[in-house]
Short mmCIF file of C-alpha atoms and ligand atoms in Angstrom, two decimals:
data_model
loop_
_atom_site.label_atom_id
_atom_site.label_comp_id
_atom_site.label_asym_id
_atom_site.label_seq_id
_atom_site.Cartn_x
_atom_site.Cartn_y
_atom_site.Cartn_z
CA UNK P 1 134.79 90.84 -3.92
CA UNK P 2 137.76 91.79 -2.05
CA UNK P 3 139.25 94.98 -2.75
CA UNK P 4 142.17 93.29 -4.52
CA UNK P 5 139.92 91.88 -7.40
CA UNK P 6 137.92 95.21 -7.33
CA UNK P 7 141.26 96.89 -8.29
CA UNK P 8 142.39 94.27 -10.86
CA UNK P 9 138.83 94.67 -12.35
CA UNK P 10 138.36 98.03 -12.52
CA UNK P 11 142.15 98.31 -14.15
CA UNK P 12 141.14 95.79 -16.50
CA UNK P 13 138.15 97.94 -17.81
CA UNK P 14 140.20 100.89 -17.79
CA UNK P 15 142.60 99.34 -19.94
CA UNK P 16 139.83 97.61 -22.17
CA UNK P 17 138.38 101.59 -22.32
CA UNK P 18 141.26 102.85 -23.59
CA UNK P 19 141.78 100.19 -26.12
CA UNK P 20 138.45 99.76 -27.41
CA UNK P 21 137.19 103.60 -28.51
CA UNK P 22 133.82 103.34 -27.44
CA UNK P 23 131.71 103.32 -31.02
CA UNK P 24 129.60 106.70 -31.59
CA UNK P 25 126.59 106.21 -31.78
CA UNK P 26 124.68 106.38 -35.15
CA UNK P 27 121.57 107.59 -35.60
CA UNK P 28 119.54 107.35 -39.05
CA UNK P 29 116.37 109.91 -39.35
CA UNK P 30 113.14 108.36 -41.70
CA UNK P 31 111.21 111.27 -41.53
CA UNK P 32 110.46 114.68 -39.90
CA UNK P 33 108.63 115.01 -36.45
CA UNK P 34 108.44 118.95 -35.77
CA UNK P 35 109.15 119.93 -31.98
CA UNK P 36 111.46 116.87 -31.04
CA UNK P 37 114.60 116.86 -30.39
CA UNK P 38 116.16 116.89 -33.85
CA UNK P 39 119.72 114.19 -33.87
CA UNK P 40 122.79 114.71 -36.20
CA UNK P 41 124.29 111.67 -37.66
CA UNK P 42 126.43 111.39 -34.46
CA UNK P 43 123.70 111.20 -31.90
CA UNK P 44 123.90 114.90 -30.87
CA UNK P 45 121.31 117.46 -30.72
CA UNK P 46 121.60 119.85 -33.87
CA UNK P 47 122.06 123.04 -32.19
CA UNK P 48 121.09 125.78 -35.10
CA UNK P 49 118.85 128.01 -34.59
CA UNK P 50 117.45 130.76 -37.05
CA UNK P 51 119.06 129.17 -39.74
CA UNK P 52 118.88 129.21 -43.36
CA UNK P 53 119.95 126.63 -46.02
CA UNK P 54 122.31 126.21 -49.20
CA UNK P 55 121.77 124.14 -51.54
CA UNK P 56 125.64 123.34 -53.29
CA UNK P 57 126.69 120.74 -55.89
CA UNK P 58 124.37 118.20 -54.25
CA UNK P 59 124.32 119.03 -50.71
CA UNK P 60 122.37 121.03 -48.69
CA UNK P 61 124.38 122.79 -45.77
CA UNK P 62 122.55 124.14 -42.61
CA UNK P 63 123.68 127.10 -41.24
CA UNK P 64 122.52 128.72 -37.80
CA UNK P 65 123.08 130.13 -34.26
CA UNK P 66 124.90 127.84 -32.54
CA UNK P 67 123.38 128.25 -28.76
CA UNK P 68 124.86 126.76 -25.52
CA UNK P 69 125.06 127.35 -21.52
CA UNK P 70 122.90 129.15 -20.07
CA UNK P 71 119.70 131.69 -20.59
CA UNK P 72 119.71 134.99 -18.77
CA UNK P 73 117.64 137.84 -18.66
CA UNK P 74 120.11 140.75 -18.30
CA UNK P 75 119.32 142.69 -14.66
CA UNK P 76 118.91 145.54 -16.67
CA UNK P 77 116.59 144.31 -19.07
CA UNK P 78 113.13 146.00 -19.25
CA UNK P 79 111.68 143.73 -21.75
CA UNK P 80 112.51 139.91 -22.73
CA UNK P 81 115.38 139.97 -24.12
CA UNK P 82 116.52 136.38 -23.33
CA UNK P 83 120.36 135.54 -24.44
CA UNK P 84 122.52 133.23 -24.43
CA UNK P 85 126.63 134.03 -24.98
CA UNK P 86 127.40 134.10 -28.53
CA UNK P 87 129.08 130.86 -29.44
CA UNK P 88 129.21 130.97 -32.87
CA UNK P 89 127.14 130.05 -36.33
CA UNK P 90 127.19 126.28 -36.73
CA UNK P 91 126.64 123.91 -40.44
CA UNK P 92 125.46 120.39 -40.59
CA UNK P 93 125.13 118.96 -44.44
CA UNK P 94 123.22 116.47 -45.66
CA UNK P 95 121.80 114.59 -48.73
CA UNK P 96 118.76 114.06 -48.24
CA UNK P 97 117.44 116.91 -45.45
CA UNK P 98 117.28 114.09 -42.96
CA UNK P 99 120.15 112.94 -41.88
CA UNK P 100 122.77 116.38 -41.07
CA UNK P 101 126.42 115.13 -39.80
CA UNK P 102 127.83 118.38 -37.83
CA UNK P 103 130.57 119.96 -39.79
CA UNK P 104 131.63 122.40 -36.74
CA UNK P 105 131.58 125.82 -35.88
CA UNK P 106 132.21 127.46 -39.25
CA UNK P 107 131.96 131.47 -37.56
CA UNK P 108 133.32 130.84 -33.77
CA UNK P 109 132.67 133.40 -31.47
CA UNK P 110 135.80 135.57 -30.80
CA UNK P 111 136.50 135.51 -26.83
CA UNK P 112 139.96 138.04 -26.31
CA UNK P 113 138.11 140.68 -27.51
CA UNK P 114 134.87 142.33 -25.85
CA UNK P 115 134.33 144.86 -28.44
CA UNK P 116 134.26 142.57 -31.14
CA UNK P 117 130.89 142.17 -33.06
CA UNK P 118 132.00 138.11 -32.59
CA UNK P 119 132.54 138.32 -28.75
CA UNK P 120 130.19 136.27 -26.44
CA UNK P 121 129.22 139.30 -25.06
CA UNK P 122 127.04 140.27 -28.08
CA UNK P 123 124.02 138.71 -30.27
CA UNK P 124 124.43 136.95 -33.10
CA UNK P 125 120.83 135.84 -35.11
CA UNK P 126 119.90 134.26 -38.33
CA UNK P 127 123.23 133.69 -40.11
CA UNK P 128 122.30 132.91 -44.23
CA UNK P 129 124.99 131.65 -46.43
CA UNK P 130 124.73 132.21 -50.29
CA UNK P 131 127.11 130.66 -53.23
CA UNK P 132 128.65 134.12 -55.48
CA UNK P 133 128.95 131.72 -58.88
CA UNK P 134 131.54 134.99 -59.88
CA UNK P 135 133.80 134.89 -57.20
CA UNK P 136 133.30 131.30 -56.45
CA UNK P 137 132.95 132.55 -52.22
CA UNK P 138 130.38 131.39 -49.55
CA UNK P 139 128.99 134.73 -48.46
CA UNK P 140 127.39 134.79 -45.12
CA UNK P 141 124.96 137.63 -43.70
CA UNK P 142 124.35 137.92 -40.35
CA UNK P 143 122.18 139.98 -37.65
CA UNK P 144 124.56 141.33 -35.65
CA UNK P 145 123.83 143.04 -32.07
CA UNK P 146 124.58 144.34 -28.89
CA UNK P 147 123.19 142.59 -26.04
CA UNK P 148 120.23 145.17 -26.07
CA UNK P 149 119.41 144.84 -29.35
CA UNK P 150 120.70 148.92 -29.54
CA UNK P 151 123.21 148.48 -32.45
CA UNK P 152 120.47 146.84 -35.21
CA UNK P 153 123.77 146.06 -37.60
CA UNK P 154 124.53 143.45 -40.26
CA UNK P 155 127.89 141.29 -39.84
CA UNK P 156 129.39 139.64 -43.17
CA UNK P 157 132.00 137.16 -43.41
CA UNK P 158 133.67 134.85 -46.42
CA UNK P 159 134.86 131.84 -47.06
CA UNK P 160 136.20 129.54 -49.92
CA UNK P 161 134.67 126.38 -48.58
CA UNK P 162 130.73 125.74 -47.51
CA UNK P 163 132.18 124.24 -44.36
CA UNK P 164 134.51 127.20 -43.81
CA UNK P 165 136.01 128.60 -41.74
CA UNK P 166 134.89 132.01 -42.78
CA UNK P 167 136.31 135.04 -42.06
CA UNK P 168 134.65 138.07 -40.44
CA UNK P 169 135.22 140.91 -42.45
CA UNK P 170 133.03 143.89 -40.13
CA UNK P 171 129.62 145.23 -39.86
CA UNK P 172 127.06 148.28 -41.07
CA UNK P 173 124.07 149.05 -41.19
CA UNK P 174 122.94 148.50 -44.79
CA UNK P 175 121.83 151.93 -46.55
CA UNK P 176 122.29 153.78 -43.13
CA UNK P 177 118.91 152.05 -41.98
CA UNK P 178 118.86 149.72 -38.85
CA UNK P 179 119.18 146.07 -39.41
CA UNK P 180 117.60 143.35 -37.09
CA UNK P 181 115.72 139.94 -38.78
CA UNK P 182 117.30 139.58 -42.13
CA UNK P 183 117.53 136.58 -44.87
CA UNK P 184 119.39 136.60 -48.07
CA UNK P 185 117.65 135.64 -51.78
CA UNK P 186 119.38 134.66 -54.62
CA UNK P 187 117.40 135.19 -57.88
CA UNK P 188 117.43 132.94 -61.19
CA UNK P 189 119.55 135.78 -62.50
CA UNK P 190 122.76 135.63 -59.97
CA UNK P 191 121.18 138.64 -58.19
CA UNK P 192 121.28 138.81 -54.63
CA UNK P 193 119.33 140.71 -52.06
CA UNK P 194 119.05 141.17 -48.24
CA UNK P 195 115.77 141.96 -46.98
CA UNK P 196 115.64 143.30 -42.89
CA UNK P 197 113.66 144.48 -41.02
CA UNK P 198 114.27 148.18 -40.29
CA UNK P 199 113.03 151.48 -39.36
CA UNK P 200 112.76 149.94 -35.71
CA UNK P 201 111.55 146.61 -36.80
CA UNK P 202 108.93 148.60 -38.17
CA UNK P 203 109.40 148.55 -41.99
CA UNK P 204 110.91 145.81 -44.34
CA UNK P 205 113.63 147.13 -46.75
CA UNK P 206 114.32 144.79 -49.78
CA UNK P 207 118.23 146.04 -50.65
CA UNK P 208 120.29 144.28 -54.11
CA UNK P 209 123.40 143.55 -53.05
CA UNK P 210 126.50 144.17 -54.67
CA UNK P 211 127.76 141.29 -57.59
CA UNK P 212 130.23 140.25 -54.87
CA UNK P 213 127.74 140.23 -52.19
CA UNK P 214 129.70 142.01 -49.80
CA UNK P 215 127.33 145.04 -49.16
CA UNK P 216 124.54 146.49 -50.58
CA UNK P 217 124.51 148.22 -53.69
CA UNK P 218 122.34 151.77 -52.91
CA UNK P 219 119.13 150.15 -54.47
CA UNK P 220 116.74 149.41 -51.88
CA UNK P 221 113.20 149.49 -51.32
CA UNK P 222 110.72 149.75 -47.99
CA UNK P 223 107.91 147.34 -47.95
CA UNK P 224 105.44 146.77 -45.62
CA UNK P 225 105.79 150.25 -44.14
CA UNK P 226 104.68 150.41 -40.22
CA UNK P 227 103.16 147.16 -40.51
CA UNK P 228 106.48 145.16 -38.25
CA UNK P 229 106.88 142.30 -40.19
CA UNK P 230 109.90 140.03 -38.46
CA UNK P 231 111.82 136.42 -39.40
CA UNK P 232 111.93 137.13 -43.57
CA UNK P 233 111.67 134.14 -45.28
CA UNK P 234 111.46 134.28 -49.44
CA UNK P 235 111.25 131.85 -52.34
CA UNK P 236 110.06 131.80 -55.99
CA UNK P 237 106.94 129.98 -57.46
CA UNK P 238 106.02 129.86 -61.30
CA UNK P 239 107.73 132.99 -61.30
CA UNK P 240 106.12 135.12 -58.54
CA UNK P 241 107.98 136.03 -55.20
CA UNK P 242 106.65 135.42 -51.84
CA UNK P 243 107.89 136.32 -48.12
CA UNK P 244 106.81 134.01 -45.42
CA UNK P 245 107.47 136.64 -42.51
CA UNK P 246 106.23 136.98 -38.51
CA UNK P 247 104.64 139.76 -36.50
CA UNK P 248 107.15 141.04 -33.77
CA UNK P 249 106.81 139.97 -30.55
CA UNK P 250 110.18 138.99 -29.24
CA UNK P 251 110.45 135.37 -28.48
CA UNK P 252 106.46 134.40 -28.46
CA UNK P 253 104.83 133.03 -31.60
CA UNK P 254 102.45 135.08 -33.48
CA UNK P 255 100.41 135.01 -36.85
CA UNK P 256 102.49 134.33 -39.90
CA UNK P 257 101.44 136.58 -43.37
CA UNK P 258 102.05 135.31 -46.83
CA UNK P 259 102.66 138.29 -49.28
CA UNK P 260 103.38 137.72 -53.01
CA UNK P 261 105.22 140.09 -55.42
CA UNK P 262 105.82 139.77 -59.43
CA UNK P 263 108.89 141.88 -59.05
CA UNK P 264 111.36 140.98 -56.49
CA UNK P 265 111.94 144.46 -54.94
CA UNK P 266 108.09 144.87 -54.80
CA UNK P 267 105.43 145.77 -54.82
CA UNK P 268 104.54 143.63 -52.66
CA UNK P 269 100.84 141.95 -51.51
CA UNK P 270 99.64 140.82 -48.81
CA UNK P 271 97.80 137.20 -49.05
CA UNK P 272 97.12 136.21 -45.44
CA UNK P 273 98.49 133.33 -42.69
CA UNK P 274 99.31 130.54 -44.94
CA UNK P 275 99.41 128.13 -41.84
CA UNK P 276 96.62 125.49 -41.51
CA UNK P 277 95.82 123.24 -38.83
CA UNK P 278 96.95 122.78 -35.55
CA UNK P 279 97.72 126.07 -33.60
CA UNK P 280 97.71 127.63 -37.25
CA UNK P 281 97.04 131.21 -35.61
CA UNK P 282 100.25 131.01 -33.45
CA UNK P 283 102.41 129.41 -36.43
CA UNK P 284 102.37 126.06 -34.63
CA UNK P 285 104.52 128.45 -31.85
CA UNK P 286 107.36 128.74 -34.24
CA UNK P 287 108.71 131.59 -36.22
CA UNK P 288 109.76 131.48 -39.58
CA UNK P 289 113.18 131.44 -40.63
CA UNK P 290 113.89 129.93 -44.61
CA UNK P 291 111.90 128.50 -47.09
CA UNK P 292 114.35 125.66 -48.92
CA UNK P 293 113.15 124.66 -52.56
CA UNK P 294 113.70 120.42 -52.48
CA UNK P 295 116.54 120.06 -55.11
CA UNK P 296 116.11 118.39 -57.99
CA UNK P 297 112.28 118.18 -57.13
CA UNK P 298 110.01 120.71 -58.72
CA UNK P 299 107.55 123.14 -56.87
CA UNK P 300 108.86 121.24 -53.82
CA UNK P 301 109.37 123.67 -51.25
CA UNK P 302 110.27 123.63 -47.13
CA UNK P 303 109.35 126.24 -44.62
CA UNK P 304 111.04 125.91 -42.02
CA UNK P 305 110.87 127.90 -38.53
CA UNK P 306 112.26 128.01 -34.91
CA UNK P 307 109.98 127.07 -32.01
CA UNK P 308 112.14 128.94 -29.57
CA UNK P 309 112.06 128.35 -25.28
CA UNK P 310 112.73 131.73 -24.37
CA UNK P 311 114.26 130.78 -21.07
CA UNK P 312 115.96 127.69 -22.64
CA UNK P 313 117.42 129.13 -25.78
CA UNK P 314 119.47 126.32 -26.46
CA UNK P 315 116.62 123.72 -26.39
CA UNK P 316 114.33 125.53 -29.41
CA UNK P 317 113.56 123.27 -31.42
CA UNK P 318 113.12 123.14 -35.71
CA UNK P 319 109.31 122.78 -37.13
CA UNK P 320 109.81 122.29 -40.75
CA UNK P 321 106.32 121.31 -43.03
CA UNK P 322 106.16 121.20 -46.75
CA UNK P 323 104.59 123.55 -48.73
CA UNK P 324 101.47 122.67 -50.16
CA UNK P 325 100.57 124.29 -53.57
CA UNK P 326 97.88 122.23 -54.51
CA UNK P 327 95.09 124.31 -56.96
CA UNK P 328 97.79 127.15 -56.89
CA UNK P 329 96.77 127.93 -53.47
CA UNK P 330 99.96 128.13 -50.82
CA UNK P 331 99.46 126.79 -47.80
CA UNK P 332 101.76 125.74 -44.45
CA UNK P 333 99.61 122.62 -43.35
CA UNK P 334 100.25 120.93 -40.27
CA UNK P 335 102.01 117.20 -40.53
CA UNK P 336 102.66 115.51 -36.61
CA UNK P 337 104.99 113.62 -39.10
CA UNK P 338 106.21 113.88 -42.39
CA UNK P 339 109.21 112.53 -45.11
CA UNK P 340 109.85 113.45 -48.60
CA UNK P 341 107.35 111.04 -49.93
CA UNK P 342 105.21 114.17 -49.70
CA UNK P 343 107.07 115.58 -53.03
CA UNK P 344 107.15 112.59 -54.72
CA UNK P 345 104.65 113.10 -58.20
CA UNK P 346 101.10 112.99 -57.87
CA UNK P 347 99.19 110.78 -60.18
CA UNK P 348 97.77 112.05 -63.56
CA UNK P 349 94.29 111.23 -64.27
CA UNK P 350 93.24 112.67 -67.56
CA UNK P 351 90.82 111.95 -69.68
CA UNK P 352 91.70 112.44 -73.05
CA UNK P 353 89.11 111.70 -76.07
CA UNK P 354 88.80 108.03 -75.17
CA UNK P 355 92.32 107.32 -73.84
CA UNK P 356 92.79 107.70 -70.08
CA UNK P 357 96.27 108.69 -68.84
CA UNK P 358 97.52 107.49 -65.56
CA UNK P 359 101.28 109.18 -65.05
CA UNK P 360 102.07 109.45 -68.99
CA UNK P 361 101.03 105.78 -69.73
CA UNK P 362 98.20 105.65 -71.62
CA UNK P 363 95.44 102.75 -71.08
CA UNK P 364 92.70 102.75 -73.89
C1 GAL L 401 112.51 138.15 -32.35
C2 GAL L 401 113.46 137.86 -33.49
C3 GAL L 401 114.50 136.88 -33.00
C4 GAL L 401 115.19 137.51 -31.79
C5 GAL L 401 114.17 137.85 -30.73
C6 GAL L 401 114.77 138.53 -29.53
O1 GAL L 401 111.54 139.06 -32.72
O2 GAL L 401 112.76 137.31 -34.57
O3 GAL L 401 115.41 136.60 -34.03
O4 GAL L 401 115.84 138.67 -32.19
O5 GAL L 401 113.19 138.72 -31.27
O6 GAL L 401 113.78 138.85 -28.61
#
């Protein structure tokens, strides 16, 4: 080809480029391989990281820390405290807990300022977002931090749409104790709590919130006292409470403890690991994060944790398994691969004088 008909070519694909939008790529998920590279509807890694989930008039959003560039350890760091720069918390929705389309950066990281709790600069862990039914707001909680982990502060923001934007409205530290791993837990009742780890990581405080959920409300209680439980995850069974949480050892995986409580701010008991299987001792190298109930689906529940690459933040990956509650007994079982079939209703088998039932049909 002389260079004449290279240039008329390669003008005639620029010109076909720029005419033709070149078609994302769409990706449909089937089921739920833990440790892969997770894609959202558009083909793109979901990038959310010790998230927690909503559940809102039919969709379930996906909130979490949104983690890009690089991984440093800081030159002055005298223990692992890996970081990335504090982009922002990130949602993805979905239907059907498959298939998440990327909704943006709903809390972007604020760059003009450097003392802002928002700046890339600082951490920013485990975002939860919760529905206020009175005020009709999306409430986010946040761990907040400086970049060594000194400040041990919650960060709140609001927002009138699950997709946001929200709005930062400041930080504390909730009943004057230090705040670090933290989820939020709605009750059947419209109360709300935040529990945290505190006291140095040390001690978990259980703290009501106030009916707007904008702070806490003075009642709190410590649980698990010296025993540094991390990565709070709760949910509600038949009535009982239970808190999926981690040991605390930075970045590496440890054993995961089950405890179970008939009142929400304790007291609470300790069951055991409820992980089976597979690297069950090292909580299949994740760390909790949320437990998601499967709307519409009863005792159908979702633990979900972060297997995180400590000197590749931004390539942790998601290892979510389904609850298993079979004979009462709660377990975390490991699944190479899973889908929602899992929920779907066992079969009956009764035997009932001399009528056997088979999934409410009866066959004499
Ligand atoms: C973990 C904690 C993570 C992150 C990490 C930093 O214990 O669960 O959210 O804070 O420490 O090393």
């Amino acid at each position: 080809m002389n260079n004449r008909i290279r240039n008329i070519a390669a003008f005639a694909l620029l010109a076909l480029g720029t005419l033709v939008p070149i078609q994302a790529q769409k990706v449909t998920n089937h089921s739920i391989r833990s440790g892969e590279i997770w894609l959202d509807t558009d083909g793109n890694p979901i990038n959310a990281h010790g998230s927690g989930l909503l559940y809102h008039d039919g969709t379930y959003y996906w909130y979490g820390e949104y983690k890009q560039g690089e991984t440093i350890l800081p030159d002055w760091a005298t223990w692992e405290c890996y970081r990335t720069d504090v982009t922002g918390v990130s949602c993805y929705s979905s239907k059907d807990l498959l298939n998440w389309k990327f909704e943006g950066i709903v809390l972007p990281a604020i760059k003009d300022d450097p003392k802002h709790d928002l700046h890339p600069s600082k951490v920013l862990e485990r975002p939860k977002v919760i529905y206020n039914e009175k005020t009709k707001k999306f409430v986010m909680w946040a761990h907040v931090e400086s970049a060594d982990y000194s400040k041990a502060a919650a960060g709140v923001a609001i927002s009138d749409s699950p997709t946001g934007q929200f709005t930062y409205l400041g930080n504390f530290r909730p009943n004057d104790a230090m705040s670090r791993d933290q989820t939020l837990f709605v009750d059947d009742d419209g109360r709300a709590y935040q529990f945290y780890s505190s006291e140095n990581n040390q001690t978990m405080y259980i703290s009501l919130l106030t009916d707007d959920y904008l702070k806490p409300s003075g009642r709190f209680t410590r649980n698990f006292i010296g025993q540094s439980r991390e990565a709070p995850a709760v949910f509600k069974y038949k009535g009982k409470y239970y808190l999926l949480t981690s040991g605390c050892t930075g970045w590496d995986p440890n054993k995961a403890e089950l405890a179970v409580a008939d009142s929400v701010m304790g007291e609470w008991k300790t069951i055991g690991n409820p992980c089976t299987g597979t690297d069950a001792d090292k909580t299949f190298y994740a760390q909790s994060t949320y437990v998601q109930q499967v709307g519409g689906k009863k005792d159908a529940y979702i633990a979900m944790f972060d297997r995180w690459n400590k000197k590749n933040l931004k390539d942790s990956r998601y290892v979510w398994l389904p609850v298993s509650l079979e004979e009462g007994k709660i377990t975390i079982p490991w699944h190479e691969e899973w889908d929602m079939e899992v929920f779907a209703d066992k079969p009956r088998f009764e035997v009932d004088k001399n009528t056997f039932l088979l999934n409410d049909k009866s066959f004499v």
